[in-house]
């Protein structure tokens, strides 16, 4: 095979021809983008899991693509050096036919080229080791993310249960309000309590709206891979505080219901 042809027509290991490093990067990026995405589940939890899995796959493929580009660049450089070494050897043969005085210098140049090739081989091995270490680190981060996501899911489930209990308590309050409204003309004091209940219900509605905003922010934070670990830890703490607040709210509602029932029975 002619080394000049090899130098003028670079070919990737995949069999596709490229004329610049940018074309190789674009091809690898398109290859990553064309990977089939994970199937979409019908439930909200399945969709969230599929999105996280798709994000992980794209991130992994991006890391692998970057390392493939680096390896291809090194291999291409190595091929060029081998080509140059071949050219030097051919020049040595031509000069040997013309003059034997240049043999020593050409042998020296050949040794330098061989030393360069040896260094490139060593660098290639180091890159392989770095790639292996990065792969291990990536797997460790994925395990950490999986554990944090599991904990976050458990906290969200707990919050969902607490919110359900809160809605049940609100229904009980609504029933008590109807009873109190039936005695408005007779019980002015109960009217004041009803006004307080309405204000508390408005506050609860605001708290629920804030909860929805927090859930939206959590979803957005999960999509940010670089800050995912620290944000998940922070969110776990916030969920604990929210759980404590909801527990306090439930206890307050139960006390209010108990007081409302006692007052209603006393008034009767």
CSV table of C-alpha atoms in Angstrom, one decimal:
chain,number,residue,atom,x,y,z
A,1,UNK,CA,0.0,0.0,0.0
A,2,UNK,CA,1.3,3.5,-1.0
A,3,UNK,CA,2.0,5.6,2.2
A,4,UNK,CA,1.3,8.7,0.2
A,5,UNK,CA,-2.2,7.4,-0.6
A,6,UNK,CA,-2.6,6.6,3.1
A,7,UNK,CA,-1.6,10.2,4.0
A,8,UNK,CA,-3.8,11.9,1.4
A,9,UNK,CA,-7.0,9.8,2.1
A,10,UNK,CA,-7.4,9.3,5.9
A,11,UNK,CA,-9.9,6.6,6.7
A,12,UNK,CA,-11.4,5.9,10.1
A,13,UNK,CA,-11.5,2.5,11.6
A,14,UNK,CA,-15.3,2.3,10.8
A,15,UNK,CA,-14.6,2.6,7.1
A,16,UNK,CA,-16.0,6.1,6.7
A,17,UNK,CA,-13.7,8.7,5.1
A,18,UNK,CA,-13.2,12.1,6.8
A,19,UNK,CA,-11.1,15.1,5.8
A,20,UNK,CA,-11.0,17.0,9.1
A,21,UNK,CA,-11.2,16.4,12.8
A,22,UNK,CA,-14.5,18.4,12.9
A,23,UNK,CA,-16.1,16.0,10.4
A,24,UNK,CA,-15.2,13.0,12.6
A,25,UNK,CA,-16.6,14.8,15.7
A,26,UNK,CA,-19.8,15.7,13.9
A,27,UNK,CA,-20.2,12.1,12.7
A,28,UNK,CA,-19.7,10.7,16.2
A,29,UNK,CA,-22.1,13.3,17.7
A,30,UNK,CA,-24.8,12.3,15.1
A,31,UNK,CA,-24.3,8.7,15.8
A,32,UNK,CA,-24.9,9.3,19.5
A,33,UNK,CA,-28.0,11.4,18.7
A,34,UNK,CA,-29.4,8.7,16.5
A,35,UNK,CA,-29.3,6.1,19.3
A,36,UNK,CA,-32.9,4.9,20.0
A,37,UNK,CA,-34.3,6.5,23.1
A,38,UNK,CA,-35.8,4.5,26.0
A,39,UNK,CA,-39.5,3.5,25.6
A,40,UNK,CA,-42.0,6.0,27.1
A,41,UNK,CA,-44.1,4.6,30.0
A,42,UNK,CA,-47.7,5.6,30.4
A,43,UNK,CA,-47.3,6.5,34.1
A,44,UNK,CA,-45.6,9.7,35.3
A,45,UNK,CA,-43.1,7.7,37.3
A,46,UNK,CA,-42.2,5.6,34.2
A,47,UNK,CA,-41.7,8.7,32.2
A,48,UNK,CA,-39.4,10.2,34.8
A,49,UNK,CA,-37.4,7.0,35.0
A,50,UNK,CA,-37.1,6.8,31.2
A,51,UNK,CA,-35.9,10.4,31.1
A,52,UNK,CA,-33.2,9.8,33.7
A,53,UNK,CA,-32.1,6.6,31.9
A,54,UNK,CA,-32.0,8.5,28.6
A,55,UNK,CA,-30.0,11.3,30.2
A,56,UNK,CA,-27.5,8.8,31.6
A,57,UNK,CA,-27.2,7.0,28.3
A,58,UNK,CA,-26.6,10.3,26.4
A,59,UNK,CA,-24.0,11.3,29.0
A,60,UNK,CA,-22.2,8.0,28.8
A,61,UNK,CA,-22.3,8.0,25.0
A,62,UNK,CA,-20.9,11.5,25.0
A,63,UNK,CA,-18.0,10.5,27.3
A,64,UNK,CA,-17.3,7.5,25.2
A,65,UNK,CA,-17.5,9.5,22.0
A,66,UNK,CA,-14.9,12.0,23.3
A,67,UNK,CA,-12.6,9.2,24.2
A,68,UNK,CA,-13.1,7.6,20.8
A,69,UNK,CA,-12.2,10.9,19.1
A,70,UNK,CA,-9.1,11.1,21.3
A,71,UNK,CA,-8.1,7.5,20.4
A,72,UNK,CA,-8.8,8.1,16.7
A,73,UNK,CA,-6.6,11.2,16.8
A,74,UNK,CA,-3.8,9.3,18.4
A,75,UNK,CA,-4.1,6.4,16.0
A,76,UNK,CA,-4.2,8.8,13.1
A,77,UNK,CA,-1.1,10.6,14.4
A,78,UNK,CA,0.6,7.2,14.9
A,79,UNK,CA,-0.3,6.2,11.3
A,80,UNK,CA,1.3,9.5,10.1
A,81,UNK,CA,4.5,8.7,12.0
A,82,UNK,CA,4.6,5.2,10.6
A,83,UNK,CA,4.1,6.7,7.2
A,84,UNK,CA,7.0,9.2,7.8
A,85,UNK,CA,9.1,6.4,9.1
A,86,UNK,CA,8.4,4.4,5.9
A,87,UNK,CA,9.4,7.5,3.8
A,88,UNK,CA,12.6,7.9,5.7
A,89,UNK,CA,13.5,4.2,5.1
A,90,UNK,CA,12.8,4.6,1.4
A,91,UNK,CA,15.0,7.7,1.3
A,92,UNK,CA,17.7,5.7,3.1
A,93,UNK,CA,17.6,3.1,0.3
A,94,UNK,CA,17.8,5.7,-2.4
A,95,UNK,CA,20.7,7.5,-0.7
A,96,UNK,CA,22.5,4.2,-0.2
A,97,UNK,CA,22.5,3.7,-3.9
A,98,UNK,CA,23.9,7.2,-4.5
A,99,UNK,CA,26.3,7.6,-1.6
A,100,UNK,CA,27.2,5.6,1.5
A,101,UNK,CA,28.3,8.7,3.5
A,102,UNK,CA,24.8,9.5,4.5
A,103,UNK,CA,24.0,6.1,6.1
A,104,UNK,CA,25.0,7.1,9.6
A,105,UNK,CA,22.8,10.2,9.6
A,106,UNK,CA,19.9,8.3,8.1
A,107,UNK,CA,20.2,5.6,10.7
A,108,UNK,CA,20.1,8.2,13.4
A,109,UNK,CA,17.0,9.8,11.9
A,110,UNK,CA,15.4,6.3,11.7
A,111,UNK,CA,16.2,5.7,15.4
A,112,UNK,CA,14.6,9.0,16.4
A,113,UNK,CA,11.4,8.1,14.5
A,114,UNK,CA,11.3,4.7,16.1
A,115,UNK,CA,11.7,6.4,19.5
A,116,UNK,CA,8.9,8.8,18.7
A,117,UNK,CA,6.7,5.8,17.7
A,118,UNK,CA,7.5,4.1,21.0
A,119,UNK,CA,6.5,7.2,22.9
A,120,UNK,CA,3.3,7.4,21.0
A,121,UNK,CA,2.6,3.8,21.9
A,122,UNK,CA,3.2,4.6,25.5
A,123,UNK,CA,0.9,7.6,25.4
A,124,UNK,CA,-1.8,5.5,23.8
A,125,UNK,CA,-1.5,3.0,26.7
A,126,UNK,CA,-1.8,5.8,29.2
A,127,UNK,CA,-4.9,7.1,27.5
A,128,UNK,CA,-6.4,3.7,27.7
A,129,UNK,CA,-5.7,3.6,31.4
A,130,UNK,CA,-7.2,7.1,31.9
A,131,UNK,CA,-10.3,5.9,30.0
A,132,UNK,CA,-10.7,2.9,32.3
A,133,UNK,CA,-10.4,5.0,35.4
A,134,UNK,CA,-12.9,7.5,34.1
A,135,UNK,CA,-15.3,4.6,33.3
A,136,UNK,CA,-15.0,3.4,36.9
A,137,UNK,CA,-15.6,6.9,38.3
A,138,UNK,CA,-18.7,7.2,36.1
A,139,UNK,CA,-20.1,3.9,37.3
A,140,UNK,CA,-19.6,5.0,40.9
A,141,UNK,CA,-21.4,8.3,40.3
A,142,UNK,CA,-24.2,6.4,38.6
A,143,UNK,CA,-24.6,4.2,41.7
A,144,UNK,CA,-24.7,7.3,44.0
A,145,UNK,CA,-27.3,8.9,41.8
A,146,UNK,CA,-29.4,5.8,41.8
A,147,UNK,CA,-29.4,5.7,45.6
A,148,UNK,CA,-30.2,9.4,45.9
A,149,UNK,CA,-33.0,9.1,43.4
A,150,UNK,CA,-34.4,6.1,45.3
A,151,UNK,CA,-34.3,8.1,48.5
A,152,UNK,CA,-35.9,11.1,46.8
A,153,UNK,CA,-38.7,8.9,45.4
A,154,UNK,CA,-39.4,7.6,48.9
A,155,UNK,CA,-39.6,11.1,50.3
A,156,UNK,CA,-41.9,12.2,47.5
A,157,UNK,CA,-44.2,9.2,48.2
A,158,UNK,CA,-44.3,10.2,51.9
A,159,UNK,CA,-45.2,13.7,51.0
A,160,UNK,CA,-47.9,12.5,48.7
A,161,UNK,CA,-49.4,10.5,51.5
A,162,UNK,CA,-49.2,13.4,53.9
A,163,UNK,CA,-50.9,15.6,51.3
A,164,UNK,CA,-53.7,13.0,50.9
A,165,UNK,CA,-54.2,13.1,54.7
A,166,UNK,CA,-54.2,16.9,54.5
A,167,UNK,CA,-57.0,16.9,51.9
A,168,UNK,CA,-59.0,14.5,54.0
A,169,UNK,CA,-58.7,16.9,56.9
A,170,UNK,CA,-59.7,19.7,54.7
A,171,UNK,CA,-62.9,17.8,53.8
A,172,UNK,CA,-63.6,17.3,57.5
A,173,UNK,CA,-63.1,21.1,58.0
A,174,UNK,CA,-65.5,21.8,55.2
A,175,UNK,CA,-68.1,19.6,56.8
A,176,UNK,CA,-67.6,21.4,60.1
A,177,UNK,CA,-68.0,24.7,58.3
A,178,UNK,CA,-71.4,23.7,57.0
A,179,UNK,CA,-72.5,22.8,60.5
A,180,UNK,CA,-71.3,26.2,61.7
A,181,UNK,CA,-73.0,28.0,58.9
A,182,UNK,CA,-76.3,26.5,60.0
A,183,UNK,CA,-76.0,28.4,63.3
A,184,UNK,CA,-74.7,31.7,62.0
A,185,UNK,CA,-77.8,33.6,63.2
A,186,UNK,CA,-77.5,32.2,66.7
A,187,UNK,CA,-73.8,32.0,67.1
A,188,UNK,CA,-71.8,35.1,66.3
A,189,UNK,CA,-68.7,33.6,67.9
A,190,UNK,CA,-68.8,30.7,65.5
A,191,UNK,CA,-68.9,33.2,62.6
A,192,UNK,CA,-65.5,34.5,63.8
A,193,UNK,CA,-64.2,31.0,63.9
A,194,UNK,CA,-65.4,30.3,60.4
A,195,UNK,CA,-63.5,33.4,59.2
A,196,UNK,CA,-60.4,32.1,60.8
A,197,UNK,CA,-60.9,28.7,59.2
A,198,UNK,CA,-61.3,30.3,55.8
A,199,UNK,CA,-58.0,32.2,56.3
A,200,UNK,CA,-56.3,29.0,57.4
A,201,UNK,CA,-57.7,27.2,54.3
A,202,UNK,CA,-56.3,30.0,52.1
A,203,UNK,CA,-52.9,29.6,53.7
A,204,UNK,CA,-53.1,25.9,53.1
A,205,UNK,CA,-53.9,26.5,49.4
A,206,UNK,CA,-50.8,28.8,49.2
A,207,UNK,CA,-48.7,26.1,50.8
A,208,UNK,CA,-50.0,23.5,48.3
A,209,UNK,CA,-49.2,25.9,45.5
A,210,UNK,CA,-45.7,26.3,46.9
A,211,UNK,CA,-45.4,22.6,47.1
A,212,UNK,CA,-46.2,22.2,43.4
A,213,UNK,CA,-43.5,24.8,42.5
A,214,UNK,CA,-41.0,22.9,44.7
A,215,UNK,CA,-41.8,19.7,42.8
A,216,UNK,CA,-41.3,21.5,39.5
A,217,UNK,CA,-37.9,22.8,40.7
A,218,UNK,CA,-36.9,19.3,41.8
A,219,UNK,CA,-37.7,17.9,38.4
A,220,UNK,CA,-35.6,20.7,36.8
A,221,UNK,CA,-32.7,20.0,39.2
A,222,UNK,CA,-32.7,16.3,38.4
A,223,UNK,CA,-32.0,17.2,34.7
A,224,UNK,CA,-28.8,19.0,35.7
A,225,UNK,CA,-26.2,16.2,35.8
A,226,UNK,CA,-23.3,18.3,37.1
A,227,UNK,CA,-25.2,19.5,40.3
A,228,UNK,CA,-27.3,16.4,40.7
A,229,UNK,CA,-25.6,14.9,43.8
A,230,UNK,CA,-25.5,18.1,45.9
A,231,UNK,CA,-29.0,19.2,44.9
A,232,UNK,CA,-30.4,15.8,45.7
A,233,UNK,CA,-28.9,15.9,49.1
A,234,UNK,CA,-30.3,19.4,49.7
A,235,UNK,CA,-33.7,18.3,48.4
A,236,UNK,CA,-33.7,15.4,50.9
A,237,UNK,CA,-33.3,17.8,53.7
A,238,UNK,CA,-36.1,20.0,52.4
A,239,UNK,CA,-38.4,17.0,52.1
A,240,UNK,CA,-37.7,16.2,55.8
A,241,UNK,CA,-38.7,19.8,56.7
A,242,UNK,CA,-41.7,19.7,54.6
A,243,UNK,CA,-42.8,16.4,56.1
A,244,UNK,CA,-42.4,17.9,59.6
A,245,UNK,CA,-44.4,20.9,58.5
A,246,UNK,CA,-47.2,18.8,57.1
A,247,UNK,CA,-47.2,16.7,60.3
A,248,UNK,CA,-47.6,19.9,62.3
A,249,UNK,CA,-50.3,21.0,60.0
A,250,UNK,CA,-52.2,17.7,60.4
A,251,UNK,CA,-51.9,17.9,64.2
A,252,UNK,CA,-53.2,21.5,64.0
A,253,UNK,CA,-56.1,20.4,61.8
A,254,UNK,CA,-56.9,17.6,64.2
A,255,UNK,CA,-56.9,19.9,67.2
A,256,UNK,CA,-59.1,22.4,65.3
A,257,UNK,CA,-61.5,19.6,64.3
A,258,UNK,CA,-61.6,18.4,67.9
A,259,UNK,CA,-62.2,21.9,69.3
A,260,UNK,CA,-64.9,22.6,66.6
A,261,UNK,CA,-66.7,19.4,67.5
A,262,UNK,CA,-66.6,20.1,71.2
A,263,UNK,CA,-67.8,23.7,70.7
A,264,UNK,CA,-70.6,22.4,68.5
A,265,UNK,CA,-71.7,19.9,71.0
A,266,UNK,CA,-71.6,22.4,73.8
A,267,UNK,CA,-73.6,24.9,71.9
A,268,UNK,CA,-76.2,22.3,71.1
